[in-house]
mmCIF file of C-alpha atoms in Angstrom:
data_model
loop_
_atom_site.group_PDB
_atom_site.id
_atom_site.type_symbol
_atom_site.label_atom_id
_atom_site.label_comp_id
_atom_site.label_asym_id
_atom_site.label_seq_id
_atom_site.Cartn_x
_atom_site.Cartn_y
_atom_site.Cartn_z
ATOM 1 C CA MET A 3 -8.653 9.279 22.405
ATOM 2 C CA ASN A 4 -5.541 9.854 20.257
ATOM 3 C CA ILE A 5 -3.111 8.055 22.600
ATOM 4 C CA ARG A 6 -5.614 5.227 23.017
ATOM 5 C CA HIS A 7 -5.660 4.564 19.254
ATOM 6 C CA LEU A 8 -1.860 4.631 19.119
ATOM 7 C CA LEU A 9 -1.487 2.268 22.088
ATOM 8 C CA ARG A 10 -4.132 -0.049 20.606
ATOM 9 C CA ALA A 11 -2.228 -0.270 17.331
ATOM 10 C CA VAL A 12 1.073 -0.913 19.124
ATOM 11 C CA SER A 13 -0.431 -3.530 21.460
ATOM 12 C CA MET A 14 -2.007 -5.423 18.538
ATOM 13 C CA ALA A 15 1.245 -5.364 16.576
ATOM 14 C CA THR A 16 3.552 -6.413 19.447
ATOM 15 C CA PRO A 17 2.842 -10.177 19.468
ATOM 16 C CA ILE A 18 3.015 -10.315 15.665
ATOM 17 C CA VAL A 19 6.352 -8.486 15.619
ATOM 18 C CA ALA A 20 7.720 -10.790 18.341
ATOM 19 C CA MET A 21 6.751 -13.879 16.332
ATOM 20 C CA LEU A 22 8.261 -12.385 13.180
ATOM 21 C CA ALA A 23 11.484 -11.605 15.025
ATOM 22 C CA ALA A 24 11.818 -15.212 16.122
ATOM 23 C CA THR A 25 11.193 -16.428 12.567
ATOM 24 C CA VAL A 26 13.745 -14.093 10.980
ATOM 25 C CA GLN A 27 16.333 -14.737 13.691
ATOM 26 C CA GLY A 28 16.116 -18.452 13.047
ATOM 27 C CA ALA A 29 16.530 -17.931 9.316
ATOM 28 C CA ALA A 30 19.544 -15.669 9.839
ATOM 29 C CA GLN A 31 21.255 -18.252 12.028
ATOM 30 C CA ALA A 32 20.866 -20.848 9.273
ATOM 31 C CA GLN A 33 23.258 -19.078 6.930
ATOM 32 C CA ALA A 34 26.276 -16.825 7.080
ATOM 33 C CA ILE A 35 25.470 -13.405 5.647
ATOM 34 C CA THR A 36 27.803 -10.550 4.790
ATOM 35 C CA GLN A 37 26.237 -7.388 6.184
ATOM 36 C CA THR A 38 26.955 -3.724 5.647
ATOM 37 C CA THR A 39 25.234 -0.345 6.066
ATOM 38 C CA GLY A 40 23.534 1.919 3.561
ATOM 39 C CA VAL A 41 21.065 4.704 2.896
ATOM 40 C CA LEU A 42 17.581 4.867 1.434
ATOM 41 C CA ALA A 43 16.095 8.052 -0.028
ATOM 42 C CA GLY A 44 12.861 8.657 -1.869
ATOM 43 C CA GLY A 45 10.065 10.997 -2.767
ATOM 44 C CA ILE A 46 6.444 10.649 -3.887
ATOM 45 C CA VAL A 47 4.164 13.281 -5.416
ATOM 46 C CA GLU A 48 0.376 12.739 -5.344
ATOM 47 C CA THR A 49 -2.449 14.857 -6.725
ATOM 48 C CA ASP A 50 -6.142 14.458 -7.492
ATOM 49 C CA ALA A 51 -9.248 15.987 -9.054
ATOM 50 C CA ASP A 52 -9.690 18.371 -6.091
ATOM 51 C CA HIS A 53 -6.141 19.754 -6.599
ATOM 52 C CA PHE A 54 -5.190 18.238 -3.246
ATOM 53 C CA THR A 55 -1.448 17.604 -3.487
ATOM 54 C CA SER A 56 1.023 15.870 -1.222
ATOM 55 C CA LEU A 57 4.812 15.666 -1.420
ATOM 56 C CA ARG A 58 6.346 12.871 0.672
ATOM 57 C CA LEU A 59 10.066 12.762 1.396
ATOM 58 C CA ARG A 60 11.868 9.956 3.208
ATOM 59 C CA ALA A 61 15.513 9.482 4.166
ATOM 60 C CA ALA A 62 16.757 6.447 6.081
ATOM 61 C CA GLY A 63 19.947 4.987 7.453
ATOM 62 C CA LEU A 64 20.143 1.224 6.920
ATOM 63 C CA THR A 65 21.886 -1.381 9.069
ATOM 64 C CA GLU A 66 22.394 -5.133 8.636
ATOM 65 C CA PHE A 67 22.069 -4.574 4.890
ATOM 66 C CA THR A 68 22.714 -7.578 2.647
ATOM 67 C CA SER A 69 20.424 -6.759 -0.313
ATOM 68 C CA SER A 70 17.401 -4.672 -1.251
ATOM 69 C CA LEU A 71 15.310 -7.487 0.275
ATOM 70 C CA GLU A 72 17.267 -7.772 3.538
ATOM 71 C CA TYR A 73 17.916 -4.791 5.833
ATOM 72 C CA ARG A 74 16.833 -2.790 8.876
ATOM 73 C CA GLY A 75 16.835 0.958 9.380
ATOM 74 C CA VAL A 76 15.438 4.189 10.787
ATOM 75 C CA ALA A 77 13.757 6.798 8.564
ATOM 76 C CA ALA A 78 12.874 10.476 8.901
ATOM 77 C CA LEU A 79 9.661 11.482 7.118
ATOM 78 C CA GLU A 80 8.273 14.797 5.935
ATOM 79 C CA THR A 81 4.994 15.310 4.066
ATOM 80 C CA ARG A 82 3.617 18.597 2.769
ATOM 81 C CA TYR A 83 -0.099 18.799 1.957
ATOM 82 C CA SER A 84 -1.508 21.698 -0.087
ATOM 83 C CA GLN A 85 -4.763 22.737 -1.753
ATOM 84 C CA SER A 86 -5.944 26.103 -3.099
ATOM 85 C CA GLY A 87 -3.623 28.242 -0.971
ATOM 86 C CA TRP A 88 -3.858 26.040 2.138
ATOM 87 C CA ASN A 89 -0.910 23.897 3.249
ATOM 88 C CA ARG A 90 0.148 21.776 6.192
ATOM 89 C CA ASN A 91 3.342 19.873 7.033
ATOM 90 C CA ALA A 92 3.486 16.560 8.884
ATOM 91 C CA ALA A 93 6.786 15.177 10.191
ATOM 92 C CA GLY A 94 7.391 11.679 11.462
ATOM 93 C CA VAL A 95 9.826 8.853 12.095
ATOM 94 C CA SER A 96 9.638 5.145 11.294
ATOM 95 C CA LEU A 97 11.504 1.873 11.734
ATOM 96 C CA LEU A 98 12.221 -0.260 8.648
ATOM 97 C CA TRP A 99 12.600 -4.021 8.584
ATOM 98 C CA ARG A 100 12.747 -6.153 5.471
ATOM 99 C CA SER A 101 13.678 -9.816 5.212
ATOM 100 C CA GLN A 102 12.242 -11.597 2.162
ATOM 101 C CA ASP A 103 13.169 -14.581 0.026
ATOM 102 C CA ARG A 104 14.317 -13.472 -3.416
ATOM 103 C CA GLU A 105 12.388 -16.171 -5.292
ATOM 104 C CA THR A 106 9.027 -16.196 -3.460
ATOM 105 C CA LEU A 107 9.114 -12.906 -1.454
ATOM 106 C CA ALA A 108 8.141 -14.911 1.614
ATOM 107 C CA GLY A 109 9.099 -13.081 4.811
ATOM 108 C CA ILE A 110 8.555 -9.673 6.378
ATOM 109 C CA ASN A 111 8.428 -6.196 4.830
ATOM 110 C CA ALA A 112 7.616 -3.631 7.501
ATOM 111 C CA GLU A 113 7.653 0.086 8.184
ATOM 112 C CA ILE A 114 6.237 1.164 11.548
ATOM 113 C CA GLY A 115 6.254 4.722 12.861
ATOM 114 C CA ALA A 116 4.330 7.778 13.978
ATOM 115 C CA VAL A 117 3.568 11.216 12.603
ATOM 116 C CA LYS A 118 2.361 14.398 14.275
ATOM 117 C CA VAL A 119 -0.405 16.360 12.553
ATOM 118 C CA ALA A 120 -2.909 18.950 13.836
ATOM 119 C CA GLY A 121 -1.680 18.353 17.384
ATOM 120 C CA HIS A 122 -2.305 14.607 17.209
ATOM 121 C CA LEU A 123 0.202 11.757 17.238
ATOM 122 C CA ARG A 124 -0.907 9.119 14.734
ATOM 123 C CA PRO A 125 0.557 5.697 13.893
ATOM 124 C CA ILE A 126 1.699 5.214 10.308
ATOM 125 C CA GLY A 127 3.236 2.343 8.427
ATOM 126 C CA ASP A 128 2.724 -0.785 6.400
ATOM 127 C CA VAL A 129 3.520 -4.361 7.463
ATOM 128 C CA THR A 130 3.252 -7.457 5.257
ATOM 129 C CA TRP A 131 4.173 -10.932 6.468
ATOM 130 C CA SER A 132 4.170 -13.409 3.574
ATOM 131 C CA LEU A 133 4.139 -17.186 3.973
ATOM 132 C CA ARG A 134 4.440 -19.961 1.382
ATOM 133 C CA PRO A 135 3.075 -23.104 3.089
ATOM 134 C CA ALA A 136 3.031 -24.884 -0.299
ATOM 135 C CA PRO A 137 4.439 -24.088 -3.766
ATOM 136 C CA GLN A 138 0.947 -23.228 -5.072
ATOM 137 C CA THR A 139 -0.282 -21.445 -1.914
ATOM 138 C CA GLY A 140 0.532 -18.075 -0.393
ATOM 139 C CA ILE A 141 -0.731 -16.365 2.767
ATOM 140 C CA GLU A 142 -0.228 -12.728 3.736
ATOM 141 C CA LEU A 143 -0.989 -11.012 7.036
ATOM 142 C CA LEU A 144 -1.369 -7.268 6.578
ATOM 143 C CA ALA A 145 -1.341 -4.259 8.895
ATOM 144 C CA ALA A 146 -1.271 -0.594 7.916
ATOM 145 C CA ALA A 147 -1.892 2.832 9.406
ATOM 146 C CA GLY A 148 -2.012 6.321 7.973
ATOM 147 C CA LEU A 149 -3.811 9.642 7.673
ATOM 148 C CA VAL A 150 -7.074 10.315 5.869
ATOM 149 C CA GLU A 151 -5.854 12.703 3.213
ATOM 150 C CA THR A 152 -8.408 15.420 2.597
ATOM 151 C CA GLN A 153 -7.990 18.999 3.767
ATOM 152 C CA SER A 154 -10.761 18.684 6.351
ATOM 153 C CA ALA A 155 -9.457 15.360 7.663
ATOM 154 C CA ILE A 156 -5.875 16.653 7.926
ATOM 155 C CA LYS A 157 -7.099 19.684 9.890
ATOM 156 C CA GLN A 158 -8.814 17.307 12.320
ATOM 157 C CA GLY A 159 -5.920 14.849 12.401
ATOM 158 C CA ILE A 160 -8.081 11.863 11.381
ATOM 159 C CA GLY A 161 -6.160 8.637 10.953
ATOM 160 C CA TYR A 162 -6.922 4.959 10.402
ATOM 161 C CA THR A 163 -5.597 1.457 11.005
ATOM 162 C CA PHE A 164 -6.079 -1.452 8.599
ATOM 163 C CA TRP A 165 -5.808 -5.153 9.519
ATOM 164 C CA GLY A 166 -6.296 -7.993 7.054
ATOM 165 C CA ALA A 167 -5.286 -11.344 5.615
ATOM 166 C CA SER A 168 -5.087 -12.643 2.064
ATOM 167 C CA LEU A 169 -4.899 -16.090 0.487
ATOM 168 C CA GLU A 170 -3.323 -16.856 -2.891
ATOM 169 C CA GLN A 171 -4.006 -20.204 -4.542
ATOM 170 C CA GLN A 172 -2.905 -21.542 -7.911
ATOM 171 C CA LEU A 173 -5.995 -23.205 -9.379
ATOM 172 C CA ALA A 174 -4.370 -24.474 -12.581
ATOM 173 C CA THR A 175 -1.043 -24.201 -14.393
ATOM 174 C CA ARG A 176 -1.731 -20.621 -15.552
ATOM 175 C CA LEU A 177 -4.623 -19.618 -13.298
ATOM 176 C CA THR A 178 -4.290 -18.039 -9.826
ATOM 177 C CA ALA A 179 -6.928 -16.662 -7.428
ATOM 178 C CA ILE A 180 -6.293 -14.155 -4.619
ATOM 179 C CA GLY A 181 -8.770 -13.123 -1.906
ATOM 180 C CA LEU A 182 -8.529 -10.618 0.951
ATOM 181 C CA VAL A 183 -10.661 -9.683 3.963
ATOM 182 C CA ALA A 184 -9.820 -6.740 6.224
ATOM 183 C CA SER A 185 -11.101 -4.369 8.883
ATOM 184 C CA GLN A 186 -10.395 -0.635 8.882
ATOM 185 C CA GLN A 187 -10.816 1.547 11.972
ATOM 186 C CA PHE A 188 -10.872 5.365 11.904
ATOM 187 C CA THR A 189 -10.030 7.700 14.771
ATOM 188 C CA ASP A 190 -13.365 9.509 14.325
ATOM 189 C CA GLY A 191 -15.164 6.305 15.371
ATOM 190 C CA ASN A 192 -15.980 5.017 11.902
ATOM 191 C CA HIS A 193 -15.127 1.521 10.672
ATOM 192 C CA ARG A 194 -15.194 -0.373 7.374
ATOM 193 C CA THR A 195 -15.172 -4.039 6.394
ATOM 194 C CA HIS A 196 -13.273 -4.758 3.174
ATOM 195 C CA VAL A 197 -13.437 -7.712 0.764
ATOM 196 C CA ARG A 198 -11.251 -7.982 -2.341
ATOM 197 C CA GLY A 199 -10.660 -10.627 -4.998
ATOM 198 C CA ARG A 200 -8.461 -11.139 -8.027
ATOM 199 C CA LEU A 201 -8.290 -13.808 -10.747
ATOM 200 C CA ILE A 202 -5.085 -13.914 -12.833
ATOM 201 C CA TRP A 203 -4.634 -15.863 -16.070
ATOM 202 C CA ASP A 204 -1.091 -16.045 -17.477
ATOM 203 C CA VAL A 205 -2.208 -15.950 -21.064
ATOM 204 C CA LEU A 206 1.318 -15.484 -22.515
ATOM 205 C CA PRO A 207 3.753 -16.543 -19.777
ATOM 206 C CA GLU A 208 6.809 -16.439 -22.053
ATOM 207 C CA GLN A 209 6.076 -12.766 -22.835
ATOM 208 C CA GLY A 210 5.061 -11.960 -19.247
ATOM 209 C CA VAL A 211 1.479 -11.011 -20.204
ATOM 210 C CA ASN A 212 -1.586 -11.832 -18.102
ATOM 211 C CA LEU A 213 -5.290 -11.023 -17.936
ATOM 212 C CA GLN A 214 -6.896 -10.106 -14.614
ATOM 213 C CA ALA A 215 -10.380 -9.732 -13.167
ATOM 214 C CA ARG A 216 -10.395 -7.609 -10.005
ATOM 215 C CA TRP A 217 -13.154 -6.798 -7.541
ATOM 216 C CA ARG A 218 -13.059 -4.790 -4.335
ATOM 217 C CA GLY A 219 -15.680 -3.421 -2.025
ATOM 218 C CA PHE A 220 -16.348 -2.209 1.472
ATOM 219 C CA ARG A 221 -19.225 -1.617 3.841
ATOM 220 C CA SER A 222 -19.043 1.358 6.197
ATOM 221 C CA GLY A 223 -20.427 1.519 9.705
ATOM 222 C CA GLN A 224 -20.716 5.315 9.262
ATOM 223 C CA ASP A 225 -20.257 5.732 13.016
ATOM 224 C CA GLY A 226 -19.150 9.164 14.170
ATOM 225 C CA VAL A 227 -18.323 10.307 10.639
ATOM 226 C CA THR A 228 -17.667 14.044 10.511
ATOM 227 C CA GLY A 229 -18.148 14.490 6.751
ATOM 228 C CA ALA A 230 -14.405 15.061 6.354
ATOM 229 C CA TYR A 231 -14.094 12.351 3.703
ATOM 230 C CA PHE A 232 -16.069 10.264 1.215
ATOM 231 C CA ASP A 233 -17.851 7.467 3.109
ATOM 232 C CA PRO A 234 -20.848 5.784 1.441
ATOM 233 C CA GLU A 235 -22.674 2.945 3.143
ATOM 234 C CA ARG A 236 -21.463 0.482 0.481
ATOM 235 C CA TYR A 237 -18.901 0.684 -2.295
ATOM 236 C CA GLY A 238 -17.983 -1.846 -5.003
ATOM 237 C CA GLN A 239 -15.686 -1.835 -8.030
ATOM 238 C CA TRP A 240 -14.767 -4.372 -10.707
ATOM 239 C CA LEU A 241 -11.989 -4.080 -13.291
ATOM 240 C CA LEU A 242 -10.807 -6.134 -16.242
ATOM 241 C CA MET A 243 -7.064 -5.637 -16.716
ATOM 242 C CA THR A 244 -4.119 -6.573 -18.868
ATOM 243 C CA GLY A 245 -0.949 -6.980 -16.824
ATOM 244 C CA PHE A 246 2.682 -7.467 -17.782
ATOM 245 C CA ARG A 247 6.109 -8.260 -16.368
ATOM 246 C CA LYS A 248 9.090 -7.537 -18.649
ATOM 247 C CA ARG A 249 12.861 -7.109 -18.501
ATOM 248 C CA PHE A 250 14.569 -4.597 -20.773
ATOM 249 C CA SER A 251 17.958 -2.863 -20.647
ATOM 250 C CA GLY A 252 18.533 -4.017 -17.091
ATOM 251 C CA TRP A 253 15.112 -2.840 -15.867
ATOM 252 C CA LEU A 254 12.422 -5.102 -14.430
ATOM 253 C CA ALA A 255 9.011 -3.563 -15.134
ATOM 254 C CA THR A 256 5.565 -4.641 -13.944
ATOM 255 C CA GLY A 257 2.234 -2.931 -14.504
ATOM 256 C CA GLY A 258 -1.184 -3.027 -16.041
ATOM 257 C CA LEU A 259 -4.093 -1.223 -17.699
ATOM 258 C CA GLY A 260 -7.729 -1.798 -16.816
ATOM 259 C CA ALA A 261 -11.294 -0.544 -17.034
ATOM 260 C CA GLY A 262 -14.559 -1.375 -15.317
ATOM 261 C CA ARG A 263 -17.371 0.064 -13.193
ATOM 262 C CA GLU A 264 -17.851 1.278 -9.647
ATOM 263 C CA THR A 265 -21.095 1.249 -7.661
ATOM 264 C CA ILE A 266 -21.761 3.670 -4.789
ATOM 265 C CA GLN A 267 -24.700 2.906 -2.494
ATOM 266 C CA ASP A 268 -25.775 5.452 0.078
ATOM 267 C CA ILE A 269 -29.130 7.201 -0.090
ATOM 268 C CA GLY A 270 -29.437 5.888 -3.647
ATOM 269 C CA THR A 271 -27.271 3.889 -6.038
ATOM 270 C CA ILE A 272 -24.821 5.505 -8.466
ATOM 271 C CA THR A 273 -22.557 3.845 -11.019
ATOM 272 C CA HIS A 274 -19.527 5.333 -12.753
ATOM 273 C CA PRO A 275 -16.857 4.025 -15.131
ATOM 274 C CA ALA A 276 -13.554 3.171 -13.428
ATOM 275 C CA TYR A 277 -10.043 3.084 -14.893
ATOM 276 C CA LEU A 278 -6.608 2.106 -13.612
ATOM 277 C CA ALA A 279 -3.072 2.369 -15.027
ATOM 278 C CA GLU A 280 -0.046 1.351 -12.958
ATOM 279 C CA LEU A 281 3.669 0.867 -13.582
ATOM 280 C CA ARG A 282 6.666 -0.033 -11.433
ATOM 281 C CA ALA A 283 10.238 -0.444 -12.662
ATOM 282 C CA GLU A 284 13.521 -1.106 -10.868
ATOM 283 C CA LYS A 285 17.150 -1.465 -11.877
ATOM 284 C CA SER A 286 20.464 -2.185 -10.195
ATOM 285 C CA ILE A 287 23.005 0.575 -10.789
ATOM 286 C CA ALA A 288 26.627 1.046 -9.769
ATOM 287 C CA GLY A 289 26.895 -2.456 -8.387
ATOM 288 C CA ASP A 290 24.504 -3.110 -5.505
ATOM 289 C CA ALA A 291 22.586 0.194 -5.605
ATOM 290 C CA LEU A 292 18.919 -0.073 -6.619
ATOM 291 C CA VAL A 293 16.693 2.597 -8.145
ATOM 292 C CA SER A 294 12.935 2.121 -8.455
ATOM 293 C CA VAL A 295 10.231 4.218 -10.114
ATOM 294 C CA GLN A 296 6.485 3.851 -9.723
ATOM 295 C CA THR A 297 3.472 5.668 -11.111
ATOM 296 C CA LEU A 298 -0.286 5.170 -10.927
ATOM 297 C CA TYR A 299 -3.417 6.789 -12.291
ATOM 298 C CA THR A 300 -6.903 5.797 -11.197
ATOM 299 C CA ARG A 301 -10.304 7.229 -12.015
ATOM 300 C CA SER A 302 -12.494 5.988 -9.184
ATOM 301 C CA ALA A 303 -13.737 7.085 -5.773
ATOM 302 C CA GLY A 304 -11.237 7.736 -2.976
ATOM 303 C CA PHE A 305 -11.460 9.783 0.221
ATOM 304 C CA SER A 306 -12.870 12.771 -1.720
ATOM 305 C CA ASN A 307 -16.537 13.588 -2.352
ATOM 306 C CA SER A 308 -15.880 14.669 -5.971
ATOM 307 C CA PRO A 309 -18.292 13.028 -8.476
ATOM 308 C CA ASP A 310 -15.589 12.541 -11.160
ATOM 309 C CA TYR A 311 -12.700 11.779 -8.858
ATOM 310 C CA TRP A 312 -9.253 10.793 -10.139
ATOM 311 C CA PHE A 313 -5.936 10.287 -8.384
ATOM 312 C CA ALA A 314 -2.349 10.174 -9.692
ATOM 313 C CA THR A 315 1.006 9.475 -8.083
ATOM 314 C CA PHE A 316 4.662 9.326 -9.093
ATOM 315 C CA GLY A 317 7.530 8.175 -6.894
ATOM 316 C CA VAL A 318 11.250 7.460 -7.006
ATOM 317 C CA SER A 319 13.430 5.690 -4.435
ATOM 318 C CA LEU A 320 17.124 4.823 -4.233
ATOM 319 C CA ILE A 321 18.953 2.321 -2.021
ATOM 320 C CA VAL A 322 22.750 2.649 -1.814
ATOM 321 C CA PRO A 323 24.824 0.225 0.312
ATOM 322 C CA PHE A 324 28.188 1.242 1.754
ATOM 323 C CA LYS A 325 31.143 -1.075 1.189
#
């Protein structure tokens, strides 16, 4: 069962990776690029209302490095999960591949690997292939894999894969719509269908301020679910947000604040307030080195069964090229 899920994920990704390789190879041949090597190091701390905490560490050697948007590499991963005296470590390895246009971010940003937990080998990673068929239109093909992060799910080694596509369309000079559909498969036999949407109005483009309306929801098949994680039959959430993008003292910062409601439908229907705060900032230091910081706080349902669930994360990463 475990190997079958891993092989299925690899077999589905193989033709996509082959097509991406041909695309990137053609782009690389079109221009002469000065390449070097480098290192990437980072850490992320996550915690939630159940006091479930994870510490993720990653260290990678980079090859064919030309910028923070163009490199390949191999990473070693280590994650420590803990909760109320219990703890578990999960080690893994991944391949990194990034090749994106600086202006539009069209191209590939991929991390593909595997991690061993509770005696199971699970695929992990995140792949985004972005296309810009027209100046006002963007398409993204998405693939991801990871572990279901609750104590019970980690003990059972439950993982998931996520496959989707999104479309971005500029509707007017300052108005953009984004939609996503995706399918999520779990190793315990469960599956979910996801739909997400976002409307963005650049209300003050000169100041980098926008207003957003976000909606996301999923429907669960609830097949083979072991009760190891939160899994209602239907879930929906809407948020109204203020977003920003600003430069200051060499930093480029993006983020937003929002509030809304979530609806959980299972045996009955329950509604709760939902909140989100997110921030990401990056800066070039010592020449071509890049440091980035990200943090997020959300008060909404996740993989936990807690009625007043919240989740917070803070991460730092550093890319240093060698001359």
